[in-house]
Amino acid sequence: MMVRGVAYWTVLGLGAAGVAVTLLPLLPSDDSFIRVWDYPRVQVVMLLAAVLLVLPLVLRPFTRGRAFFAAAVAGALAWQVGRILPYTPIHPVEARQDAECDDASRLSLLVANVLVTNREAGPLLAQIDALQPDLVLLVESGEWWDRALGPLRAAYPYEVRQPQDDGYGMHLFSRLELVGPEVRFLLQNYVPSIRTGLRLRSGATIMLYGVHPRPPPLEDTERRDAELMLVGREVESDPTPAIVAGDLNDVAWSKTTTLFQDVSGLLDPRVGRGPYPTFNANWPLLRWPIDHVFFEASFRLVDLAVLPHVGSDHFPFFVSLCHAPEAAAEQRRPEPKPEDAAKAEEKIEEGRAADARGGE
């Protein structure tokens, strides 16, 4: 009887916890302890599914209260599955794949959070040497990394450097000509982002935005969300084809990332293919997709991969694209709902207010 009692209360506690962390992110709050539950949806699905499987064995006899509890667990499971379903192969893809691409229109990008305290540059440099991407965007790159990345400069004649030892440094290396590159501080004066034009081998010019906003739980999410909305709004208003890449410190299925896509109209190559988790490289059971490459519908996807461990707490993320203007008519870009512009503006104002308060 004692074992049965322990099993009963364990299942009850785990089920209640799963329902609670499903409901928390629905609250209209930017508090980090609430928004952080956007992340482990896959893990919560596994927890709720396990609870639902053992419920008939533990919750006997099946009273009305226990039936209500089982329905709550099932409802939470269904909602969580609905959030992550687009990031599975059973969902239609958002970005079409095209293995055939003229070299002049092809570009490849490696994105990596190197971890500012990581002192192993060799594995990353070896990956770059093997893949030979056109662009390398690195974040958390401090002064040590600025020196360690020196070997790249022979093969990458164009560079944007913003080394910072606070975890917000950024480096961009490019084989393609950069047009008007700039380092910007959209909200916080120590959180940089990169904006630059890129001249493709075809002669076409595109825009690249590199971002790395502050994450939860280090602070509430107003400023992270605001930075993403500012970039998304800028992308939407500029007719130049754009790519947004970096460690967004937000999962693909969050409300903020969904709103960012709706506002910007950019495609996510993960949709219909899989979650491709990039963080945390050190925790096999707790990994989430927070490093991203979004792009306009005038690009087709050529290749997509999460790369092996390089000593950081993030895996590098590799994307190869084909610039094909005709693809814009073939691919369905996210369409904003009438209220999305107002939501984005509200996020921006909340972020600016939080910055004025100094992060209270």
mmCIF file of C-alpha atoms in Angstrom, residues 35-301:
data_model
loop_
_atom_site.group_PDB
_atom_site.id
_atom_site.type_symbol
_atom_site.label_atom_id
_atom_site.label_comp_id
_atom_site.label_asym_id
_atom_site.label_seq_id
_atom_site.Cartn_x
_atom_site.Cartn_y
_atom_site.Cartn_z
ATOM 1 C CA ARG A 35 8.931 32.780 -20.221
ATOM 2 C CA VAL A 36 11.687 30.231 -19.620
ATOM 3 C CA TRP A 37 8.983 27.548 -19.827
ATOM 4 C CA ASP A 38 8.696 28.269 -23.554
ATOM 5 C CA TYR A 39 11.904 26.260 -23.900
ATOM 6 C CA PRO A 40 11.358 22.667 -22.691
ATOM 7 C CA ARG A 41 8.203 21.833 -24.624
ATOM 8 C CA VAL A 42 9.615 18.571 -26.021
ATOM 9 C CA GLN A 43 10.618 17.490 -22.524
ATOM 10 C CA VAL A 44 7.209 18.466 -21.102
ATOM 11 C CA VAL A 45 5.512 16.440 -23.862
ATOM 12 C CA MET A 46 7.531 13.393 -22.815
ATOM 13 C CA LEU A 47 6.645 13.963 -19.151
ATOM 14 C CA LEU A 48 2.915 14.416 -19.809
ATOM 15 C CA ALA A 49 2.800 11.405 -22.147
ATOM 16 C CA ALA A 50 4.458 9.226 -19.497
ATOM 17 C CA VAL A 51 2.013 10.453 -16.842
ATOM 18 C CA LEU A 52 -0.967 9.788 -19.125
ATOM 19 C CA LEU A 53 0.252 6.246 -19.814
ATOM 20 C CA VAL A 54 0.459 5.260 -16.162
ATOM 21 C CA LEU A 55 -2.634 7.106 -14.973
ATOM 22 C CA PRO A 56 -4.995 4.130 -15.509
ATOM 23 C CA LEU A 57 -2.701 1.977 -13.368
ATOM 24 C CA VAL A 58 -2.379 4.431 -10.497
ATOM 25 C CA LEU A 59 -5.590 6.451 -10.319
ATOM 26 C CA ARG A 60 -8.038 3.679 -9.435
ATOM 27 C CA PRO A 61 -10.924 3.731 -8.842
ATOM 28 C CA PHE A 62 -11.520 6.359 -11.528
ATOM 29 C CA THR A 63 -13.549 9.034 -9.711
ATOM 30 C CA ARG A 64 -14.897 12.241 -11.233
ATOM 31 C CA GLY A 65 -12.008 14.260 -9.766
ATOM 32 C CA ARG A 66 -9.439 11.858 -11.149
ATOM 33 C CA ALA A 67 -11.148 11.931 -14.536
ATOM 34 C CA PHE A 68 -10.887 15.731 -14.499
ATOM 35 C CA PHE A 69 -7.179 15.456 -13.650
ATOM 36 C CA ALA A 70 -6.624 13.013 -16.518
ATOM 37 C CA ALA A 71 -8.460 15.367 -18.891
ATOM 38 C CA ALA A 72 -6.258 18.272 -17.752
ATOM 39 C CA VAL A 73 -3.106 16.229 -18.408
ATOM 40 C CA ALA A 74 -4.422 15.151 -21.818
ATOM 41 C CA GLY A 75 -5.357 18.742 -22.699
ATOM 42 C CA ALA A 76 -1.923 20.035 -21.701
ATOM 43 C CA LEU A 77 -0.279 17.289 -23.733
ATOM 44 C CA ALA A 78 -2.382 18.114 -26.797
ATOM 45 C CA TRP A 79 -1.543 21.817 -26.503
ATOM 46 C CA GLN A 80 2.191 21.179 -26.147
ATOM 47 C CA VAL A 81 2.177 18.788 -29.107
ATOM 48 C CA GLY A 82 0.400 21.435 -31.164
ATOM 49 C CA ARG A 83 3.193 23.927 -30.425
ATOM 50 C CA ILE A 84 6.065 21.644 -31.474
ATOM 51 C CA LEU A 85 4.275 19.786 -34.301
ATOM 52 C CA PRO A 86 5.364 22.294 -36.995
ATOM 53 C CA TYR A 87 8.983 21.441 -36.123
ATOM 54 C CA THR A 88 8.606 17.777 -37.023
ATOM 55 C CA PRO A 89 8.831 16.000 -40.408
ATOM 56 C CA ILE A 90 5.089 15.269 -40.405
ATOM 57 C CA HIS A 91 4.347 18.985 -40.927
ATOM 58 C CA PRO A 92 4.631 20.601 -44.396
ATOM 59 C CA VAL A 93 7.907 22.438 -44.910
ATOM 60 C CA GLU A 94 7.932 26.221 -44.921
ATOM 61 C CA ALA A 95 11.147 26.653 -46.928
ATOM 62 C CA ARG A 96 11.450 24.540 -50.056
ATOM 63 C CA GLN A 97 14.654 22.660 -50.674
ATOM 64 C CA ASP A 98 16.648 22.915 -53.881
ATOM 65 C CA ALA A 99 19.747 20.750 -54.210
ATOM 66 C CA GLU A 100 20.549 22.332 -57.572
ATOM 67 C CA CYS A 101 21.851 25.864 -57.353
ATOM 68 C CA ASP A 102 24.148 27.914 -59.521
ATOM 69 C CA ASP A 103 27.384 28.676 -57.663
ATOM 70 C CA ALA A 104 26.900 32.388 -58.276
ATOM 71 C CA SER A 105 23.599 32.332 -56.376
ATOM 72 C CA ARG A 106 24.627 30.021 -53.567
ATOM 73 C CA LEU A 107 25.737 31.160 -50.139
ATOM 74 C CA SER A 108 26.449 29.220 -46.979
ATOM 75 C CA LEU A 109 26.493 30.406 -43.391
ATOM 76 C CA LEU A 110 27.880 28.897 -40.205
ATOM 77 C CA VAL A 111 26.496 30.358 -36.967
ATOM 78 C CA ALA A 112 28.139 29.513 -33.651
ATOM 79 C CA ASN A 113 28.002 30.689 -30.081
ATOM 80 C CA VAL A 114 31.624 29.957 -29.167
ATOM 81 C CA LEU A 115 31.153 30.483 -25.379
ATOM 82 C CA VAL A 116 33.281 33.341 -24.129
ATOM 83 C CA THR A 117 35.123 31.141 -21.586
ATOM 84 C CA ASN A 118 35.846 28.364 -24.108
ATOM 85 C CA ARG A 119 39.553 28.125 -24.910
ATOM 86 C CA GLU A 120 39.327 25.478 -27.640
ATOM 87 C CA ALA A 121 39.402 27.249 -30.990
ATOM 88 C CA GLY A 122 40.839 24.263 -32.870
ATOM 89 C CA PRO A 123 37.594 22.236 -33.302
ATOM 90 C CA LEU A 124 35.688 25.254 -34.646
ATOM 91 C CA LEU A 125 38.493 26.281 -36.995
ATOM 92 C CA ALA A 126 38.670 22.692 -38.275
ATOM 93 C CA GLN A 127 34.929 22.699 -38.995
ATOM 94 C CA ILE A 128 35.188 25.980 -40.869
ATOM 95 C CA ASP A 129 38.134 24.662 -42.868
ATOM 96 C CA ALA A 130 36.208 21.483 -43.774
ATOM 97 C CA LEU A 131 32.944 23.212 -44.738
ATOM 98 C CA GLN A 132 34.373 26.382 -46.276
ATOM 99 C CA PRO A 133 31.215 28.451 -45.618
ATOM 100 C CA ASP A 134 30.896 31.816 -47.301
ATOM 101 C CA LEU A 135 29.951 33.459 -44.012
ATOM 102 C CA VAL A 136 30.907 32.743 -40.422
ATOM 103 C CA LEU A 137 28.908 34.504 -37.706
ATOM 104 C CA LEU A 138 30.234 34.014 -34.183
ATOM 105 C CA VAL A 139 28.832 35.307 -30.896
ATOM 106 C CA GLU A 140 30.238 35.433 -27.352
ATOM 107 C CA SER A 141 33.608 36.117 -28.975
ATOM 108 C CA GLY A 142 35.865 38.095 -26.640
ATOM 109 C CA GLU A 143 39.431 39.355 -26.933
ATOM 110 C CA TRP A 144 40.924 35.853 -26.645
ATOM 111 C CA TRP A 145 38.709 34.682 -29.487
ATOM 112 C CA ASP A 146 39.590 37.750 -31.525
ATOM 113 C CA ARG A 147 43.215 36.578 -31.475
ATOM 114 C CA ALA A 148 42.407 32.874 -31.880
ATOM 115 C CA LEU A 149 40.334 33.574 -35.010
ATOM 116 C CA GLY A 150 43.346 35.110 -36.748
ATOM 117 C CA PRO A 151 43.852 32.119 -39.104
ATOM 118 C CA LEU A 152 40.459 32.818 -40.693
ATOM 119 C CA ARG A 153 41.531 36.199 -41.978
ATOM 120 C CA ALA A 154 43.603 34.730 -44.800
ATOM 121 C CA ALA A 155 40.547 33.040 -46.345
ATOM 122 C CA TYR A 156 37.950 35.641 -45.339
ATOM 123 C CA PRO A 157 38.932 39.093 -46.617
ATOM 124 C CA TYR A 158 35.865 40.839 -45.184
ATOM 125 C CA GLU A 159 35.273 41.073 -41.451
ATOM 126 C CA VAL A 160 33.210 42.830 -38.795
ATOM 127 C CA ARG A 161 34.791 42.681 -35.324
ATOM 128 C CA GLN A 162 33.183 43.520 -32.016
ATOM 129 C CA PRO A 163 35.146 41.583 -29.369
ATOM 130 C CA GLN A 164 33.651 41.868 -25.878
ATOM 131 C CA ASP A 165 34.514 39.826 -22.811
ATOM 132 C CA ASP A 166 31.028 40.185 -21.315
ATOM 133 C CA GLY A 167 29.532 37.408 -23.437
ATOM 134 C CA TYR A 168 28.127 39.708 -26.143
ATOM 135 C CA GLY A 169 31.044 39.960 -28.553
ATOM 136 C CA MET A 170 30.377 39.284 -32.239
ATOM 137 C CA HIS A 171 32.508 38.477 -35.266
ATOM 138 C CA LEU A 172 31.455 38.148 -38.892
ATOM 139 C CA PHE A 173 33.845 36.696 -41.473
ATOM 140 C CA SER A 174 32.873 36.762 -45.143
ATOM 141 C CA ARG A 175 34.212 35.662 -48.496
ATOM 142 C CA LEU A 176 31.541 37.866 -50.049
ATOM 143 C CA GLU A 177 31.943 41.617 -50.270
ATOM 144 C CA LEU A 178 30.325 43.474 -47.393
ATOM 145 C CA VAL A 179 28.362 46.595 -48.296
ATOM 146 C CA GLY A 180 28.056 49.257 -45.600
ATOM 147 C CA PRO A 181 28.680 46.985 -42.597
ATOM 148 C CA GLU A 182 27.815 48.420 -39.208
ATOM 149 C CA VAL A 183 27.717 47.358 -35.567
ATOM 150 C CA ARG A 184 24.592 48.625 -33.867
ATOM 151 C CA PHE A 185 23.286 48.743 -30.303
ATOM 152 C CA LEU A 186 19.544 48.641 -30.797
ATOM 153 C CA LEU A 187 18.550 48.799 -27.133
ATOM 154 C CA GLN A 188 21.300 48.097 -24.627
ATOM 155 C CA ASN A 189 24.637 49.853 -25.026
ATOM 156 C CA TYR A 190 26.568 46.631 -24.455
ATOM 157 C CA VAL A 191 24.486 44.246 -26.620
ATOM 158 C CA PRO A 192 25.633 44.667 -30.245
ATOM 159 C CA SER A 193 24.112 43.449 -33.463
ATOM 160 C CA ILE A 194 25.452 43.499 -37.017
ATOM 161 C CA ARG A 195 23.762 44.807 -40.136
ATOM 162 C CA THR A 196 25.453 44.623 -43.513
ATOM 163 C CA GLY A 197 24.796 44.264 -47.190
ATOM 164 C CA LEU A 198 26.328 41.264 -48.981
ATOM 165 C CA ARG A 199 27.297 41.206 -52.636
ATOM 166 C CA LEU A 200 26.663 37.728 -53.996
ATOM 167 C CA ARG A 201 28.810 36.249 -56.753
ATOM 168 C CA SER A 202 25.842 36.817 -59.069
ATOM 169 C CA GLY A 203 26.101 40.554 -58.388
ATOM 170 C CA ALA A 204 22.862 40.654 -56.384
ATOM 171 C CA THR A 205 22.885 42.443 -53.033
ATOM 172 C CA ILE A 206 21.177 41.035 -49.960
ATOM 173 C CA MET A 207 21.051 42.091 -46.294
ATOM 174 C CA LEU A 208 22.371 40.147 -43.328
ATOM 175 C CA TYR A 209 21.385 40.843 -39.725
ATOM 176 C CA GLY A 210 23.386 39.191 -36.952
ATOM 177 C CA VAL A 211 21.755 39.232 -33.513
ATOM 178 C CA HIS A 212 22.374 37.980 -29.974
ATOM 179 C CA PRO A 213 19.942 39.507 -27.439
ATOM 180 C CA ARG A 214 20.117 38.789 -23.712
ATOM 181 C CA PRO A 215 18.397 35.582 -22.618
ATOM 182 C CA PRO A 216 16.128 34.515 -19.835
ATOM 183 C CA PRO A 217 16.717 33.724 -17.019
ATOM 184 C CA LEU A 218 19.441 36.415 -16.881
ATOM 185 C CA GLU A 219 16.698 39.022 -17.114
ATOM 186 C CA ASP A 220 13.060 39.388 -18.090
ATOM 187 C CA THR A 221 12.383 39.198 -21.804
ATOM 188 C CA GLU A 222 11.170 42.707 -22.703
ATOM 189 C CA ARG A 223 14.457 43.816 -24.278
ATOM 190 C CA ARG A 224 15.121 40.541 -26.059
ATOM 191 C CA ASP A 225 11.644 40.640 -27.564
ATOM 192 C CA ALA A 226 11.970 44.318 -28.473
ATOM 193 C CA GLU A 227 15.264 43.777 -30.290
ATOM 194 C CA LEU A 228 13.770 40.981 -32.362
ATOM 195 C CA MET A 229 10.722 43.096 -33.208
ATOM 196 C CA LEU A 230 12.924 46.038 -34.248
ATOM 197 C CA VAL A 231 14.870 43.809 -36.615
ATOM 198 C CA GLY A 232 11.733 42.120 -37.912
ATOM 199 C CA ARG A 233 10.051 45.443 -38.644
ATOM 200 C CA GLU A 234 13.175 46.720 -40.410
ATOM 201 C CA VAL A 235 13.379 43.595 -42.568
ATOM 202 C CA GLU A 236 9.740 43.910 -43.570
ATOM 203 C CA SER A 237 10.125 47.567 -44.584
ATOM 204 C CA ASP A 238 13.270 47.006 -46.685
ATOM 205 C CA PRO A 239 12.713 45.450 -50.133
ATOM 206 C CA THR A 240 16.256 44.020 -50.159
ATOM 207 C CA PRO A 241 16.200 40.219 -49.589
ATOM 208 C CA ALA A 242 17.284 39.547 -46.014
ATOM 209 C CA ILE A 243 18.728 36.883 -43.743
ATOM 210 C CA VAL A 244 18.547 37.113 -39.950
ATOM 211 C CA ALA A 245 20.945 34.854 -38.074
ATOM 212 C CA GLY A 246 22.433 34.343 -34.652
ATOM 213 C CA ASP A 247 21.761 33.112 -31.152
ATOM 214 C CA LEU A 248 18.303 34.581 -30.576
ATOM 215 C CA ASN A 249 18.068 33.147 -27.060
ATOM 216 C CA ASP A 250 14.553 32.060 -27.905
ATOM 217 C CA VAL A 251 13.141 28.770 -29.101
ATOM 218 C CA ALA A 252 11.607 28.334 -32.520
ATOM 219 C CA TRP A 253 8.099 27.680 -31.142
ATOM 220 C CA SER A 254 7.779 30.608 -28.743
ATOM 221 C CA LYS A 255 5.193 33.353 -29.123
ATOM 222 C CA THR A 256 7.977 35.888 -29.644
ATOM 223 C CA THR A 257 9.676 33.980 -32.452
ATOM 224 C CA THR A 258 6.324 33.328 -34.103
ATOM 225 C CA LEU A 259 5.504 37.041 -33.912
ATOM 226 C CA PHE A 260 8.971 37.887 -35.248
ATOM 227 C CA GLN A 261 8.313 35.667 -38.261
ATOM 228 C CA ASP A 262 4.869 37.163 -38.839
ATOM 229 C CA VAL A 263 6.219 40.713 -38.650
ATOM 230 C CA SER A 264 9.299 40.069 -40.804
ATOM 231 C CA GLY A 265 7.781 37.557 -43.252
ATOM 232 C CA LEU A 266 10.890 35.372 -42.970
ATOM 233 C CA LEU A 267 10.952 31.596 -43.385
ATOM 234 C CA ASP A 268 12.234 29.101 -40.818
ATOM 235 C CA PRO A 269 13.999 26.089 -42.394
ATOM 236 C CA ARG A 270 13.231 23.991 -39.300
ATOM 237 C CA VAL A 271 9.501 23.975 -40.051
ATOM 238 C CA GLY A 272 8.571 20.586 -41.467
ATOM 239 C CA ARG A 273 12.060 19.164 -40.912
ATOM 240 C CA GLY A 274 12.780 18.918 -37.194
ATOM 241 C CA PRO A 275 13.776 20.971 -34.163
ATOM 242 C CA TYR A 276 17.550 20.839 -34.852
ATOM 243 C CA PRO A 277 18.422 21.719 -31.232
ATOM 244 C CA THR A 278 21.662 23.660 -30.729
ATOM 245 C CA PHE A 279 21.684 24.290 -26.955
ATOM 246 C CA ASN A 280 22.718 22.886 -24.475
ATOM 247 C CA ALA A 281 25.477 20.814 -26.035
ATOM 248 C CA ASN A 282 26.420 19.502 -22.578
ATOM 249 C CA TRP A 283 22.930 18.316 -21.577
ATOM 250 C CA PRO A 284 21.715 15.479 -23.855
ATOM 251 C CA LEU A 285 18.199 15.464 -22.390
ATOM 252 C CA LEU A 286 17.742 19.246 -22.307
ATOM 253 C CA ARG A 287 18.387 20.709 -25.738
ATOM 254 C CA TRP A 288 16.507 23.435 -27.559
ATOM 255 C CA PRO A 289 16.633 25.260 -30.922
ATOM 256 C CA ILE A 290 17.819 28.767 -30.029
ATOM 257 C CA ASP A 291 20.437 29.418 -32.763
ATOM 258 C CA HIS A 292 18.637 30.409 -35.941
ATOM 259 C CA VAL A 293 18.863 31.369 -39.582
ATOM 260 C CA PHE A 294 15.696 32.948 -40.998
ATOM 261 C CA PHE A 295 15.462 34.114 -44.600
ATOM 262 C CA GLU A 296 13.098 35.670 -47.114
ATOM 263 C CA ALA A 297 11.051 33.663 -49.587
ATOM 264 C CA SER A 298 13.422 34.636 -52.409
ATOM 265 C CA PHE A 299 15.831 32.016 -51.011
ATOM 266 C CA ARG A 300 15.521 28.260 -51.246
ATOM 267 C CA LEU A 301 17.156 25.940 -48.755
#
